[in-house]
Amino acid sequence: MHCGDGWRLRPVTSSAALIVLLAAGWTVLGQTPAAKSPAERTIETSQKAISDNPKNFDAYNRLALGLARRARETSDTVYYNKADEAIAHSLELSPDNFEALKMRIWVLLGKHEFQQARDQARLLNKQMPDDLQVYGFLTDANAELGNYKEAEEACQWMLDLRPGNIPAFTRAAYLRELFGDIEGAIELMSKAYERTPVVEIEDRAWTLTQLGHLELMAGRTGNAEQILQQALMLFPNYHYALANLARVRSSQNKHGEAADLLKRRYDAAPHPENLYALAEELEKAGRQSEAKAAYAEFEKRALKESAIWDNSNRELTFYYANHAQKPAEALRVAQLEISRRHDVYTLDAYAWALHVNNRHNEAADNMNRALEVGIKDPDVLARAAIIRAKAPKK
């Protein structure tokens, strides 16, 4: 499928030319973060508009947008609940207004309710088949569910409908990463960064963070570190950037520094999956008593949310398989998640749970399904090699 300005989600050949921020001279040095983030400013102006005119349903839509963006800035899911309230007010004032219905899907995606988000996005797509944002929602939901063909088709529609648009570039970059084209993903994410307005500091920090992650995936640790430091200068204490910088430190065997960064991340975004990453680095750093306490707290909190969509079931599977030595529990949790979604990372966790339960043929079959997508994640590939070595030859 071709794109209007020559972009393809899957290029004919993998991009050999690396667009690196540092080589291009791009920098955020000298930029100072605004007193209020873009999301906070949107919330403030929307609340004033509502105060001036309580029947302004569009102001409620803008408020919901600001709250949803604030949820990403802070990783605080309370903002999604507040966004839901704003959407309800908007629909009460103007039933079935399209922007509110779109915002409802955005919030569903933020809450990881991917199946419901996909179903509602399909309905809106039939109602308005040329809406770019709805195609973005279809891309997101299908990618998270493991419906990669549908995700790719929706993303290509975005690229064709409005060539060069930022949301399409970032989604296409994510899919290229999943399909194993890391250099292509960097190329597209760099284009997104080039087009992002300077005032959108969180968007720019997010894009820099993704670029840092991709550079690390490509084995260019120095580039990754510098780009992630730039993201943190632009948006201090940004939880996504802290997590990826910790991965850089871990790859350098600086596990104490990695643990300190992950502690900062957990303090900013206290979710169970973030606590699991911290526990692993504490263990690698030799801080066993701290690691033990972190694992115990993680298990308790992860179990409480294991039955809902927004959960830490992948991390909980690996905890039971690799640390708690409870293979049956690992498989129970993995089966719960695989009943909902079949994305690469869920398949990887399910395959590993089968492996530790000595169900090696099933483990190999599920890992092969994950690898068919093209994923080059080194942790996934390492587990795949172990599983293949144990699976009987057919």
PDB file of N, CA and C in Angstrom, residues 272-273 297-307 311-313 316:
ATOM      1  N   PRO A 272       2.097  -1.150  39.389  1.00  0.00           N
ATOM      2  CA  PRO A 272       2.767  -2.407  39.719  1.00  0.00           C
ATOM      3  C   PRO A 272       3.849  -2.813  38.716  1.00  0.00           C
ATOM      4  N   GLU A 273       3.586  -2.649  37.413  1.00  0.00           N
ATOM      5  CA  GLU A 273       4.600  -3.057  36.439  1.00  0.00           C
ATOM      6  C   GLU A 273       5.887  -2.265  36.592  1.00  0.00           C
ATOM      7  N   GLU A 297       5.561  -6.600  47.344  1.00  0.00           N
ATOM      8  CA  GLU A 297       4.557  -5.548  47.137  1.00  0.00           C
ATOM      9  C   GLU A 297       4.009  -5.610  45.724  1.00  0.00           C
ATOM     10  N   PHE A 298       4.886  -5.878  44.760  1.00  0.00           N
ATOM     11  CA  PHE A 298       4.432  -6.006  43.370  1.00  0.00           C
ATOM     12  C   PHE A 298       3.404  -7.113  43.238  1.00  0.00           C
ATOM     13  N   GLU A 299       3.701  -8.301  43.769  1.00  0.00           N
ATOM     14  CA  GLU A 299       2.775  -9.418  43.637  1.00  0.00           C
ATOM     15  C   GLU A 299       1.411  -9.075  44.221  1.00  0.00           C
ATOM     16  N   LYS A 300       1.407  -8.480  45.394  1.00  0.00           N
ATOM     17  CA  LYS A 300       0.153  -8.130  46.055  1.00  0.00           C
ATOM     18  C   LYS A 300      -0.674  -7.169  45.212  1.00  0.00           C
ATOM     19  N   ARG A 301      -0.018  -6.152  44.671  1.00  0.00           N
ATOM     20  CA  ARG A 301      -0.737  -5.143  43.890  1.00  0.00           C
ATOM     21  C   ARG A 301      -1.133  -5.669  42.510  1.00  0.00           C
ATOM     22  N   ALA A 302      -0.255  -6.466  41.895  1.00  0.00           N
ATOM     23  CA  ALA A 302      -0.558  -6.997  40.562  1.00  0.00           C
ATOM     24  C   ALA A 302      -1.732  -7.969  40.607  1.00  0.00           C
ATOM     25  N   LEU A 303      -1.814  -8.771  41.640  1.00  0.00           N
ATOM     26  CA  LEU A 303      -2.924  -9.715  41.752  1.00  0.00           C
ATOM     27  C   LEU A 303      -4.266  -8.994  41.863  1.00  0.00           C
ATOM     28  N   LYS A 304      -4.277  -7.864  42.534  1.00  0.00           N
ATOM     29  CA  LYS A 304      -5.523  -7.111  42.712  1.00  0.00           C
ATOM     30  C   LYS A 304      -6.105  -6.637  41.392  1.00  0.00           C
ATOM     31  N   GLU A 305      -5.253  -6.393  40.394  1.00  0.00           N
ATOM     32  CA  GLU A 305      -5.736  -5.860  39.128  1.00  0.00           C
ATOM     33  C   GLU A 305      -5.692  -6.887  37.993  1.00  0.00           C
ATOM     34  N   SER A 306      -5.376  -8.136  38.312  1.00  0.00           N
ATOM     35  CA  SER A 306      -5.149  -9.119  37.249  1.00  0.00           C
ATOM     36  C   SER A 306      -6.398  -9.443  36.440  1.00  0.00           C
ATOM     37  N   ALA A 307      -7.586  -9.195  36.996  1.00  0.00           N
ATOM     38  CA  ALA A 307      -8.823  -9.537  36.294  1.00  0.00           C
ATOM     39  C   ALA A 307      -9.327  -8.424  35.385  1.00  0.00           C
ATOM     40  N   ASN A 311      -3.730  -4.053  33.503  1.00  0.00           N
ATOM     41  CA  ASN A 311      -3.133  -4.926  34.503  1.00  0.00           C
ATOM     42  C   ASN A 311      -1.632  -5.049  34.286  1.00  0.00           C
ATOM     43  N   SER A 312      -1.014  -5.850  35.133  1.00  0.00           N
ATOM     44  CA  SER A 312       0.421  -6.154  35.038  1.00  0.00           C
ATOM     45  C   SER A 312       0.628  -7.648  34.868  1.00  0.00           C
ATOM     46  N   ASN A 313      -0.250  -8.274  34.088  1.00  0.00           N
ATOM     47  CA  ASN A 313      -0.227  -9.734  33.992  1.00  0.00           C
ATOM     48  C   ASN A 313       1.020 -10.272  33.302  1.00  0.00           C
ATOM     49  N   LEU A 316       3.568 -10.172  35.951  1.00  0.00           N
ATOM     50  CA  LEU A 316       3.228 -11.157  36.979  1.00  0.00           C
ATOM     51  C   LEU A 316       3.567 -12.580  36.499  1.00  0.00           C
TER      52      LEU A 316
END
